[in-house]
Structure formats: structure tokens, C-alpha cells
Amino acid sequence: TVDNSNKTTTDSEFNCLEQLWLKLFDGRDERLVLSVILFTFVEVAYVIPSFLYLLCNYISFFDCYKIQPPPLPSTSAPNASVVWKCVKNLIIMSLTGCIQLYFLVQPVLHMAGVQTSTVPFPSFPKFAMQFLAIAVISDAYLYWIHRLEHKWYKFYARIHSVHHENYPLFGFTGLYQHPVDAVILNLVSILVPILYSLTIGDLHVVVYVAVVIFQAF
């Protein structure tokens, strides 16, 4: 467990977010708290935009902004069965894979030197620099991983093709994937901040959380 009682009472220089961060961990198991924080922020960051994009399919005002013109199937509104299929897949992937991955990754973050339960947070210039670096590296990494999944025919046929089987396209189809695909993409998103901390150092986990939320939107 983490004991932050002294910090919350004596270190008045911490801002309200830092004080809240300390209270979340104080007297609780750090591994469990961090797992819940990561899981909650990541899931909310992906589910809310996906839901908003789904709603856009049913509002005619947004039809003119669709990249693919009618009558392609991707331009029509999805039926309820396809929506539920994708939402159900997201729930299963989240509860059977993602939350366990976040629970297991906390010791690795510690070994890599990533700050988790500590404060203060990085200054704004430092936060912005780390945010930009991790966002660019993560996007490049995911781009090339995705291209490789398409180039490797056997992998695409057996695993990655699941991600592309739903039409019409809507918000939740982007999250519909094979369990192996989900593990690969989640590992990539976690490996980047770990590698950053090992090579450059002095990284706080709030930067990683901010990058994930930004990428989701």
C-alpha cells in the first residue's frame, strides 16, 4: 500500500489534481488503484467517441461529411444486431484482456522507472514535450504494425480480418477485433512509454493517460 498522508497534509504546493492523485493511492494497493485508473480512462476515452460517431450515422446533417459516397454499404446506418455484435465484443475484450493487462503492467512500469503514485506532475513544458514524443512514436508504431498485419497474409486471414468484417462502418467497428489483435495493440500502447522511460527517463504515467485520451478522440 501507498502512504501519502504526510504529503497531503504538509506539501501545500501541490495543486488540486495532484492532491486528488495522492488521495486515490493513499492507504490502498498501488497496483490495484493504477489498474482501475488506466482501465477507466482508456475505456471511457474509446467508448465515448465511438458512441458519438455512431450517433452521427443517424443524423442526416453529417451525411455530407462521409468520405465514401452512396450507395456504398459503409454510408448507411448500421442495424441493431451489428451494433450489439461490436459492443459485445468490446465488453468481452475489455473484461477478459485489457483489465488484466493493466494489472500485470504496473510492476513493469515501476522497473522501467515510470512514476505512478508520486507527485508533482511534470511541468507544462515538460508534459507537452513528453506528450508529443509519445504520441508521435505510438502513432508511427501502430501504423507500421497495422501495415504489417495487412501484408502478412496468413495473419490477416486468420486474425486481423475480424477487424474489417463489419459493414456499414461506424464508431464501434474500429474497436471490433480478434483477441490476439487486441493484445498486440494494447501491448504496443504500453510499450512505448516504457521504452521512453528506459531510454530518456523521468516519465509520469499521467502523460501516457493523456496520450491515450487524445488518440481516442
XYZ file of N, CA and C in Angstrom:
651
model
N 0.831 -1.202 0.000
C 0.000 0.000 0.000
C 0.867 1.254 0.000
N 0.273 2.361 -0.409
C 0.988 3.631 -0.501
C 0.577 4.524 0.658
N 1.549 5.125 1.332
C 1.264 6.037 2.435
C 1.623 7.455 2.007
N 0.588 8.242 1.661
C 0.791 9.624 1.238
C 0.247 10.617 2.259
N -0.025 10.150 3.481
C -0.660 11.011 4.466
C 0.173 12.248 4.774
N 1.499 12.104 4.864
C 2.356 13.255 5.156
C 2.334 14.277 4.027
N 2.335 13.780 2.804
C 2.369 14.688 1.656
C 1.090 15.510 1.553
N -0.055 14.874 1.801
C -1.316 15.586 1.636
C -1.526 16.639 2.698
N -0.827 16.508 3.844
C -1.054 17.473 4.911
C 0.013 18.545 4.985
N 1.213 18.260 4.472
C 2.311 19.208 4.645
C 2.738 19.887 3.362
N 2.517 19.246 2.217
C 3.015 19.810 0.958
C 1.912 20.620 0.281
N 1.745 21.857 0.720
C 0.676 22.695 0.208
C 0.934 23.184 -1.214
N 2.148 22.939 -1.736
C 2.450 23.405 -3.086
C 1.806 22.542 -4.161
N 1.255 21.410 -3.803
C 0.597 20.552 -4.778
C -0.750 21.152 -5.173
N -1.057 21.102 -6.480
C -2.344 21.628 -6.925
C -3.457 20.616 -6.621
N -4.693 20.992 -6.964
C -5.844 20.164 -6.594
C -5.815 18.792 -7.267
N -5.350 18.737 -8.518
C -5.268 17.445 -9.212
C -4.218 16.542 -8.579
N -3.103 17.122 -8.183
C -2.056 16.340 -7.527
C -2.507 15.847 -6.159
N -3.236 16.690 -5.437
C -3.788 16.281 -4.144
C -4.773 15.128 -4.322
N -5.608 15.217 -5.359
C -6.565 14.150 -5.646
C -5.842 12.857 -6.003
N -4.790 12.982 -6.803
C -3.997 11.815 -7.197
C -3.412 11.124 -5.969
N -2.893 11.887 -5.029
C -2.340 11.331 -3.795
C -3.414 10.610 -2.993
N -4.593 11.211 -2.904
C -5.668 10.616 -2.117
C -6.174 9.309 -2.729
N -6.127 9.216 -4.050
C -6.557 7.981 -4.709
C -5.683 6.796 -4.301
N -4.399 7.056 -4.114
C -3.465 5.976 -3.787
C -3.255 5.777 -2.286
N -3.530 6.797 -1.490
C -3.182 6.759 -0.072
C -3.898 5.619 0.656
N -3.114 4.711 1.265
C -3.653 3.606 2.035
C -4.211 2.478 1.201
N -4.018 2.529 -0.105
C -4.568 1.499 -0.990
C -3.449 0.792 -1.742
N -3.782 -0.353 -2.311
C -2.819 -1.108 -3.103
C -2.537 -0.368 -4.414
N -1.286 0.013 -4.616
C -0.928 0.833 -5.782
C -1.237 0.119 -7.094
N -0.978 -1.171 -7.120
C -1.198 -1.940 -8.342
C -2.672 -1.953 -8.730
N -3.541 -2.148 -7.738
C -4.974 -2.196 -7.995
C -5.501 -0.831 -8.418
N -5.092 0.220 -7.696
C -5.571 1.573 -7.999
C -5.145 1.997 -9.404
N -3.880 1.774 -9.742
C -3.396 2.162 -11.064
C -4.107 1.384 -12.160
N -4.370 0.099 -11.928
C -5.084 -0.717 -12.910
C -6.476 -0.160 -13.172
N -7.178 0.208 -12.098
C -8.530 0.756 -12.237
C -8.492 2.108 -12.958
N -7.516 2.945 -12.611
C -7.394 4.256 -13.260
C -7.139 4.101 -14.759
N -6.169 3.269 -15.120
C -5.839 3.066 -16.531
C -7.022 2.479 -17.287
N -7.632 1.452 -16.717
C -8.767 0.800 -17.370
C -9.908 1.787 -17.586
N -10.231 2.558 -16.550
C -11.352 3.502 -16.631
C -11.103 4.588 -17.671
N -9.926 5.215 -17.608
C -9.628 6.301 -18.539
C -9.575 5.799 -19.987
N -8.935 4.646 -20.189
C -8.802 4.122 -21.550
C -10.162 3.730 -22.120
N -10.970 3.020 -21.320
C -12.271 2.576 -21.808
C -13.189 3.763 -22.094
N -13.230 4.723 -21.183
C -14.078 5.907 -21.389
C -13.606 6.689 -22.611
N -12.282 6.786 -22.777
C -11.723 7.540 -23.899
C -12.096 6.923 -25.240
N -12.249 5.614 -25.288
C -12.603 4.967 -26.552
C -14.109 4.834 -26.738
N -14.847 4.591 -25.659
C -16.275 4.335 -25.778
C -17.045 5.612 -26.111
N -16.732 6.725 -25.460
C -17.482 7.965 -25.695
C -17.371 8.438 -27.150
N -16.147 8.545 -27.728
C -16.088 8.944 -29.139
C -16.792 7.951 -30.063
N -16.656 6.654 -29.776
C -17.305 5.643 -30.621
C -18.819 5.810 -30.594
N -19.364 6.093 -29.418
C -20.806 6.309 -29.294
C -21.241 7.571 -30.055
N -20.442 8.632 -29.965
C -20.771 9.868 -30.672
C -20.732 9.666 -32.187
N -19.715 8.931 -32.669
C -19.621 8.659 -34.099
C -20.774 7.769 -34.569
N -21.213 6.867 -33.702
C -22.366 6.025 -34.037
C -23.616 6.879 -34.211
N -23.818 7.834 -33.316
C -24.977 8.715 -33.415
C -24.971 9.508 -34.722
N -23.790 9.870 -35.195
C -23.679 10.653 -36.431
C -24.246 9.902 -37.633
N -24.251 8.564 -37.588
C -24.800 7.776 -38.687
C -26.305 7.961 -38.837
N -26.962 8.364 -37.747
C -28.416 8.503 -37.772
C -28.865 9.959 -37.923
N -27.917 10.866 -38.079
C -28.241 12.289 -38.233
C -27.863 12.713 -39.649
N -28.851 13.057 -40.452
C -28.624 13.342 -41.867
C -27.682 14.523 -42.091
N -27.604 15.422 -41.118
C -26.737 16.597 -41.243
C -25.286 16.200 -41.519
N -24.855 15.046 -40.975
C -23.467 14.626 -41.098
C -23.191 13.796 -42.352
N -24.229 13.513 -43.160
C -24.027 12.683 -44.349
C -23.021 13.291 -45.323
N -23.020 14.617 -45.430
C -22.133 15.282 -46.388
C -20.664 15.182 -45.985
N -20.394 14.774 -44.743
C -19.024 14.678 -44.281
C -18.453 13.263 -44.408
N -19.268 12.333 -44.896
C -18.781 10.966 -45.071
C -17.842 10.912 -46.263
N -16.730 10.209 -46.087
C -15.701 10.148 -47.125
C -16.188 9.361 -48.325
N -16.869 8.220 -48.068
C -17.324 7.361 -49.157
C -18.736 7.751 -49.565
N -18.952 8.043 -50.846
C -20.279 8.474 -51.297
C -21.243 7.293 -51.417
N -22.568 7.521 -51.353
C -23.554 6.468 -51.604
C -23.375 5.940 -53.026
N -23.758 4.701 -53.323
C -24.522 3.804 -52.462
C -23.657 2.745 -51.759
N -22.407 3.024 -51.470
C -21.570 2.042 -50.784
C -22.190 1.695 -49.436
N -22.067 0.408 -49.004
C -22.720 -0.012 -47.761
C -22.213 0.722 -46.532
N -20.993 1.247 -46.595
C -20.432 1.915 -45.426
C -21.090 3.264 -45.141
N -21.952 3.732 -46.071
C -22.574 5.040 -45.866
C -23.948 4.931 -45.207
N -24.490 3.738 -45.078
C -25.808 3.584 -44.470
C -25.688 3.375 -42.967
N -26.787 3.585 -42.260
C -26.782 3.419 -40.800
C -26.770 1.934 -40.449
N -26.011 1.523 -39.436
C -25.932 0.106 -39.055
C -27.211 -0.358 -38.372
N -27.508 -1.648 -38.529
C -28.670 -2.176 -37.819
C -28.295 -2.572 -36.400
N -29.299 -2.834 -35.600
C -29.082 -3.064 -34.169
C -28.231 -4.296 -33.900
N -28.373 -5.333 -34.723
C -27.627 -6.567 -34.487
C -26.128 -6.372 -34.680
N -25.748 -5.569 -35.676
C -24.329 -5.304 -35.915
C -23.761 -4.437 -34.792
N -24.538 -3.461 -34.356
C -24.089 -2.601 -33.260
C -23.863 -3.431 -32.005
N -24.820 -4.296 -31.667
C -24.689 -5.123 -30.459
C -23.520 -6.100 -30.583
N -23.304 -6.618 -31.773
C -22.175 -7.527 -32.004
C -20.854 -6.842 -31.675
N -20.699 -5.596 -32.112
C -19.455 -4.861 -31.867
C -19.328 -4.431 -30.406
N -20.435 -3.992 -29.815
C -20.405 -3.587 -28.408
C -20.102 -4.786 -27.517
N -20.696 -5.914 -27.818
C -20.456 -7.136 -27.035
C -18.993 -7.557 -27.128
N -18.429 -7.450 -28.322
C -17.007 -7.777 -28.498
C -16.129 -6.858 -27.663
N -16.477 -5.559 -27.628
C -15.709 -4.598 -26.835
C -15.778 -4.934 -25.347
N -16.966 -5.291 -24.867
C -17.132 -5.641 -23.451
C -16.310 -6.869 -23.100
N -16.366 -7.887 -23.951
C -15.625 -9.129 -23.691
C -14.123 -8.875 -23.705
N -13.646 -8.127 -24.712
C -12.218 -7.825 -24.799
C -11.740 -7.034 -23.587
N -12.582 -6.106 -23.141
C -12.194 -5.255 -22.015
C -12.104 -6.044 -20.712
N -13.096 -6.909 -20.481
C -13.165 -7.620 -19.203
C -12.288 -8.853 -19.151
N -11.943 -9.418 -20.303
C -11.134 -10.641 -20.306
C -9.668 -10.410 -20.657
N -9.348 -9.222 -21.155
C -7.969 -8.991 -21.567
C -7.364 -7.701 -21.056
N -8.063 -6.593 -21.299
C -7.475 -5.279 -21.024
C -7.220 -5.042 -19.544
N -8.211 -5.320 -18.699
C -8.045 -5.014 -17.286
C -6.954 -5.878 -16.657
N -6.835 -7.136 -17.122
C -5.760 -7.998 -16.629
C -4.401 -7.497 -17.086
N -4.346 -6.981 -18.312
C -3.091 -6.451 -18.835
C -2.630 -5.254 -18.018
N -3.538 -4.353 -17.677
C -3.177 -3.191 -16.875
C -2.735 -3.602 -15.472
N -3.350 -4.661 -14.932
C -2.968 -5.139 -13.603
C -1.554 -5.712 -13.621
N -1.202 -6.384 -14.703
C 0.118 -7.004 -14.805
C 1.216 -5.999 -15.153
N 0.844 -4.876 -15.761
C 1.856 -3.959 -16.283
C 2.439 -3.049 -15.208
N 1.763 -2.897 -14.069
C 2.231 -1.962 -13.048
C 3.644 -2.266 -12.556
N 3.987 -3.530 -12.241
C 5.380 -3.804 -11.840
C 6.392 -3.485 -12.923
N 5.988 -3.673 -14.182
C 6.891 -3.380 -15.296
C 7.127 -1.874 -15.396
N 6.065 -1.085 -15.196
C 6.215 0.366 -15.196
C 7.193 0.806 -14.108
N 7.081 0.183 -12.943
C 7.986 0.519 -11.856
C 9.429 0.183 -12.201
N 9.640 -1.001 -12.769
C 11.002 -1.415 -13.130
C 11.594 -0.501 -14.192
N 10.722 0.033 -15.063
C 11.190 0.933 -16.118
C 11.396 2.353 -15.610
N 10.982 2.617 -14.368
C 11.170 3.947 -13.792
C 10.036 4.917 -14.052
N 8.887 4.423 -14.559
C 7.739 5.300 -14.786
C 7.115 5.647 -13.441
N 6.906 6.943 -13.188
C 6.288 7.381 -11.935
C 4.779 7.151 -11.997
N 4.236 6.606 -10.926
C 2.812 6.277 -10.922
C 2.058 7.001 -9.808
N 2.352 6.686 -8.557
C 1.592 7.251 -7.436
C 2.210 8.517 -6.873
N 3.287 8.988 -7.469
C 4.007 10.139 -6.922
C 3.540 11.460 -7.539
N 3.831 12.528 -6.845
C 3.616 13.897 -7.328
C 4.882 14.682 -6.997
N 5.123 15.830 -7.605
C 4.231 16.560 -8.505
C 4.221 15.984 -9.915
N 3.190 16.379 -10.677
C 3.139 16.051 -12.088
C 4.210 16.868 -12.813
N 4.590 16.457 -14.015
C 5.573 17.254 -14.762
C 5.059 18.649 -15.080
N 5.981 19.604 -15.181
C 5.605 20.968 -15.562
C 4.986 20.954 -16.958
N 4.270 22.025 -17.300
C 3.583 22.042 -18.598
C 4.546 21.884 -19.781
N 5.678 22.615 -19.838
C 6.604 22.414 -20.972
C 7.110 20.966 -21.063
N 7.427 20.393 -19.923
C 7.914 19.013 -19.897
C 6.801 18.046 -20.294
N 5.598 18.285 -19.784
C 4.443 17.454 -20.131
C 4.187 17.505 -21.635
N 4.205 18.712 -22.211
C 3.940 18.886 -23.642
C 4.985 18.169 -24.490
N 6.253 18.253 -24.098
C 7.326 17.603 -24.847
C 7.171 16.082 -24.803
N 6.910 15.540 -23.613
C 6.750 14.100 -23.471
C 5.487 13.608 -24.167
N 4.416 14.395 -24.057
C 3.157 14.057 -24.719
C 3.355 13.955 -26.225
N 4.002 14.952 -26.807
C 4.231 14.973 -28.257
C 5.103 13.803 -28.687
N 6.162 13.541 -27.939
C 7.080 12.451 -28.289
C 6.375 11.103 -28.251
N 5.642 10.832 -27.194
C 4.976 9.536 -27.050
C 3.844 9.392 -28.058
N 3.108 10.481 -28.319
C 2.018 10.423 -29.293
C 2.546 10.113 -30.694
N 3.625 10.778 -31.098
C 4.196 10.561 -32.436
C 4.766 9.149 -32.560
N 5.515 8.712 -31.552
C 6.108 7.367 -31.593
C 5.014 6.297 -31.597
N 3.984 6.474 -30.764
C 2.891 5.499 -30.695
C 2.152 5.397 -32.023
N 1.853 6.545 -32.627
C 1.146 6.537 -33.907
C 1.976 5.873 -35.001
N 3.273 6.179 -35.036
C 4.141 5.561 -36.037
C 4.223 4.051 -35.831
N 4.350 3.646 -34.571
C 4.438 2.231 -34.230
C 3.156 1.498 -34.648
N 1.993 2.075 -34.294
C 0.719 1.450 -34.633
C 0.495 1.414 -36.141
N 0.944 2.449 -36.827
C 0.792 2.492 -38.288
C 1.536 1.340 -38.936
N 2.801 1.136 -38.542
C 3.591 0.082 -39.164
C 3.155 -1.307 -38.720
N 2.685 -1.437 -37.489
C 2.129 -2.713 -37.039
C 0.891 -3.058 -37.865
N 0.053 -2.041 -38.102
C -1.161 -2.253 -38.882
C -0.833 -2.634 -40.324
N 0.148 -1.975 -40.909
C 0.556 -2.320 -42.273
C 1.094 -3.743 -42.349
N 1.868 -4.131 -41.350
C 2.406 -5.493 -41.306
C 1.289 -6.513 -41.201
N 0.250 -6.198 -40.415
C -0.874 -7.118 -40.274
C -1.595 -7.320 -41.603
N -1.590 -6.297 -42.459
C -2.214 -6.431 -43.772
C -1.296 -7.141 -44.764
N 0.004 -6.948 -44.648
C 0.957 -7.558 -45.577
C 1.145 -9.049 -45.307
N 1.074 -9.444 -44.024
C 1.263 -10.851 -43.649
C -0.068 -11.567 -43.864
N -0.205 -12.233 -45.006
C -1.495 -12.746 -45.447
C -2.114 -13.722 -44.447
N -1.326 -14.652 -43.925
C -1.879 -15.652 -43.009
C -2.406 -15.007 -41.733
N -1.669 -14.026 -41.230
C -2.119 -13.319 -40.023
C -3.398 -12.543 -40.323
N -3.430 -11.892 -41.496
C -4.619 -11.122 -41.857
C -5.831 -12.040 -41.988
N -5.669 -13.166 -42.674
C -6.788 -14.066 -42.933
C -7.357 -14.664 -41.648
N -6.481 -14.992 -40.715
C -6.926 -15.696 -39.510
C -7.288 -14.768 -38.358
N -6.667 -13.580 -38.316
C -6.819 -12.736 -37.130
C -7.293 -11.325 -37.472
N -6.507 -10.582 -38.255
C -6.820 -9.156 -38.444
C -8.058 -8.924 -39.292
N -8.437 -9.884 -40.124
C -9.629 -9.721 -40.965
C -10.890 -9.550 -40.130
N -10.879 -10.051 -38.891
C -12.030 -9.888 -37.996
C -12.336 -8.405 -37.803
N -11.291 -7.596 -37.733
C -11.432 -6.156 -37.531
C -12.150 -5.480 -38.702
N -12.122 -6.111 -39.888
C -12.672 -5.484 -41.103
C -13.942 -6.166 -41.611
N -14.569 -6.998 -40.805
C -15.687 -7.785 -41.319
C -17.049 -7.101 -41.202
N -17.137 -5.981 -40.513
C -18.440 -5.350 -40.284
C -18.703 -4.193 -41.233
N -19.871 -4.194 -41.843
C -20.375 -3.092 -42.653
C -21.844 -2.890 -42.328
N -22.302 -1.653 -42.336
C -21.569 -0.414 -42.612
C -20.624 -0.042 -41.471
N -19.666 0.827 -41.779
C -18.708 1.267 -40.778
C -19.347 2.277 -39.829
N -19.041 2.165 -38.564
C -19.478 3.139 -37.566
C -18.480 3.107 -36.418
N -18.718 3.937 -35.397
C -17.722 4.124 -34.342
C -17.169 2.863 -33.735
N -18.029 1.922 -33.368
C -17.572 0.746 -32.635
C -16.890 -0.290 -33.517
N -17.006 -0.175 -34.850
C -16.305 -1.138 -35.704
C -14.791 -0.983 -35.588
N -14.333 0.216 -35.234
C -12.907 0.428 -35.053
C -12.344 -0.334 -33.870
N -13.218 -0.684 -32.909
C -12.788 -1.401 -31.718
C -13.095 -2.888 -31.799
N -13.760 -3.309 -32.876
C -14.092 -4.725 -33.047
C -12.859 -5.457 -33.575
N -12.378 -6.444 -32.832
C -11.134 -7.105 -33.210
C -10.994 -8.473 -32.571
N -10.074 -9.236 -33.126
C -9.722 -10.553 -32.588
C -8.960 -10.350 -31.273
N -9.088 -11.279 -30.297
C -8.354 -11.135 -29.032
C -6.844 -10.952 -29.209
N -6.265 -11.658 -30.168
C -4.820 -11.530 -30.410
C -4.491 -10.122 -30.884
N -5.328 -9.576 -31.759
C -5.152 -8.205 -32.238
C -5.237 -7.211 -31.080
N -6.182 -7.441 -30.191
C -6.360 -6.543 -29.047
C -5.125 -6.538 -28.153
N -4.563 -7.726 -27.919
C -3.363 -7.829 -27.082
C -2.194 -7.108 -27.731
N -2.013 -7.294 -29.042
C -0.901 -6.669 -29.760
C -0.996 -5.147 -29.676
N -2.173 -4.598 -29.950
C -2.336 -3.149 -29.954
C -2.199 -2.557 -28.554
N -2.729 -3.244 -27.547
C -2.597 -2.748 -26.182
C -1.161 -2.830 -25.690
N -0.458 -3.884 -26.090
C 0.944 -4.002 -25.702
C 1.779 -2.889 -26.321
N 1.492 -2.576 -27.576
C 2.222 -1.509 -28.255
C 2.025 -0.185 -27.521
N 0.764 0.111 -27.148
C 0.479 1.385 -26.490
C 1.154 1.481 -25.130
N 1.388 0.345 -24.473
C 2.039 0.345 -23.170
C 3.558 0.307 -23.302
N 4.048 -0.366 -24.331
C 5.499 -0.495 -24.511
C 6.167 0.842 -24.812
N 5.483 1.712 -25.527
C 6.094 2.985 -25.914
C 6.491 3.823 -24.699
N 5.589 4.079 -23.720
C 6.038 4.835 -22.543
C 7.105 4.111 -21.728
N 7.062 2.776 -21.724
C 8.085 2.010 -21.004
C 9.449 2.217 -21.657
N 9.501 2.121 -22.985
C 10.759 2.312 -23.714
C 11.242 3.753 -23.577
N 10.302 4.692 -23.570
C 10.667 6.105 -23.392
C 11.329 6.304 -22.032
N 10.742 5.722 -21.005
C 11.289 5.877 -19.657
C 12.649 5.210 -19.526
N 12.827 4.069 -20.177
C 14.106 3.354 -20.092
C 15.220 4.095 -20.823
N 14.885 4.757 -21.916
C 15.918 5.421 -22.723
C 16.141 6.884 -22.342
N 15.052 7.586 -22.009
C 15.151 9.013 -21.692
C 14.949 9.265 -20.201
N 13.980 8.544 -19.611
C 13.757 8.631 -18.176
C 12.802 9.718 -17.755
N 12.455 9.697 -16.446
C 11.657 10.749 -15.813
C 10.311 10.931 -16.503
N 9.506 9.874 -16.537
C 8.186 9.925 -17.167
C 7.115 9.609 -16.127
N 6.044 10.401 -16.132
C 4.917 10.140 -15.234
C 3.791 9.494 -16.028
N 3.071 8.581 -15.383
C 2.038 7.817 -16.069
C 0.888 8.703 -16.554
N 0.702 9.898 -15.975
C -0.376 10.780 -16.429
C -0.152 11.229 -17.878
N 1.093 11.270 -18.312
C 1.379 11.626 -19.709
C 0.833 10.546 -20.628
N 1.048 9.290 -20.264
C 0.535 8.163 -21.052
C -0.989 8.196 -21.105
N -1.646 8.453 -19.979
C -3.104 8.523 -19.934
C -3.610 9.631 -20.863
N -2.952 10.778 -20.845
C -3.340 11.898 -21.697
C -3.192 11.546 -23.175
N -2.139 10.840 -23.535
C -1.923 10.429 -24.927
C -3.030 9.495 -25.385
N -3.405 8.542 -24.550
C -4.460 7.582 -24.903
C -5.782 8.306 -25.138
N -6.115 9.251 -24.279
C -7.367 10.006 -24.437
C -7.339 10.823 -25.730
N -6.205 11.455 -26.020
C -6.051 12.251 -27.241
C -6.206 11.366 -28.489
N -5.572 10.205 -28.494
C -5.630 9.312 -29.655
C -7.028 8.773 -29.875
N -7.775 8.579 -28.792
C -9.142 8.056 -28.919
C -10.054 9.048 -29.621
N -9.858 10.336 -29.361
C -10.687 11.360 -29.987
C -10.162 11.739 -31.356
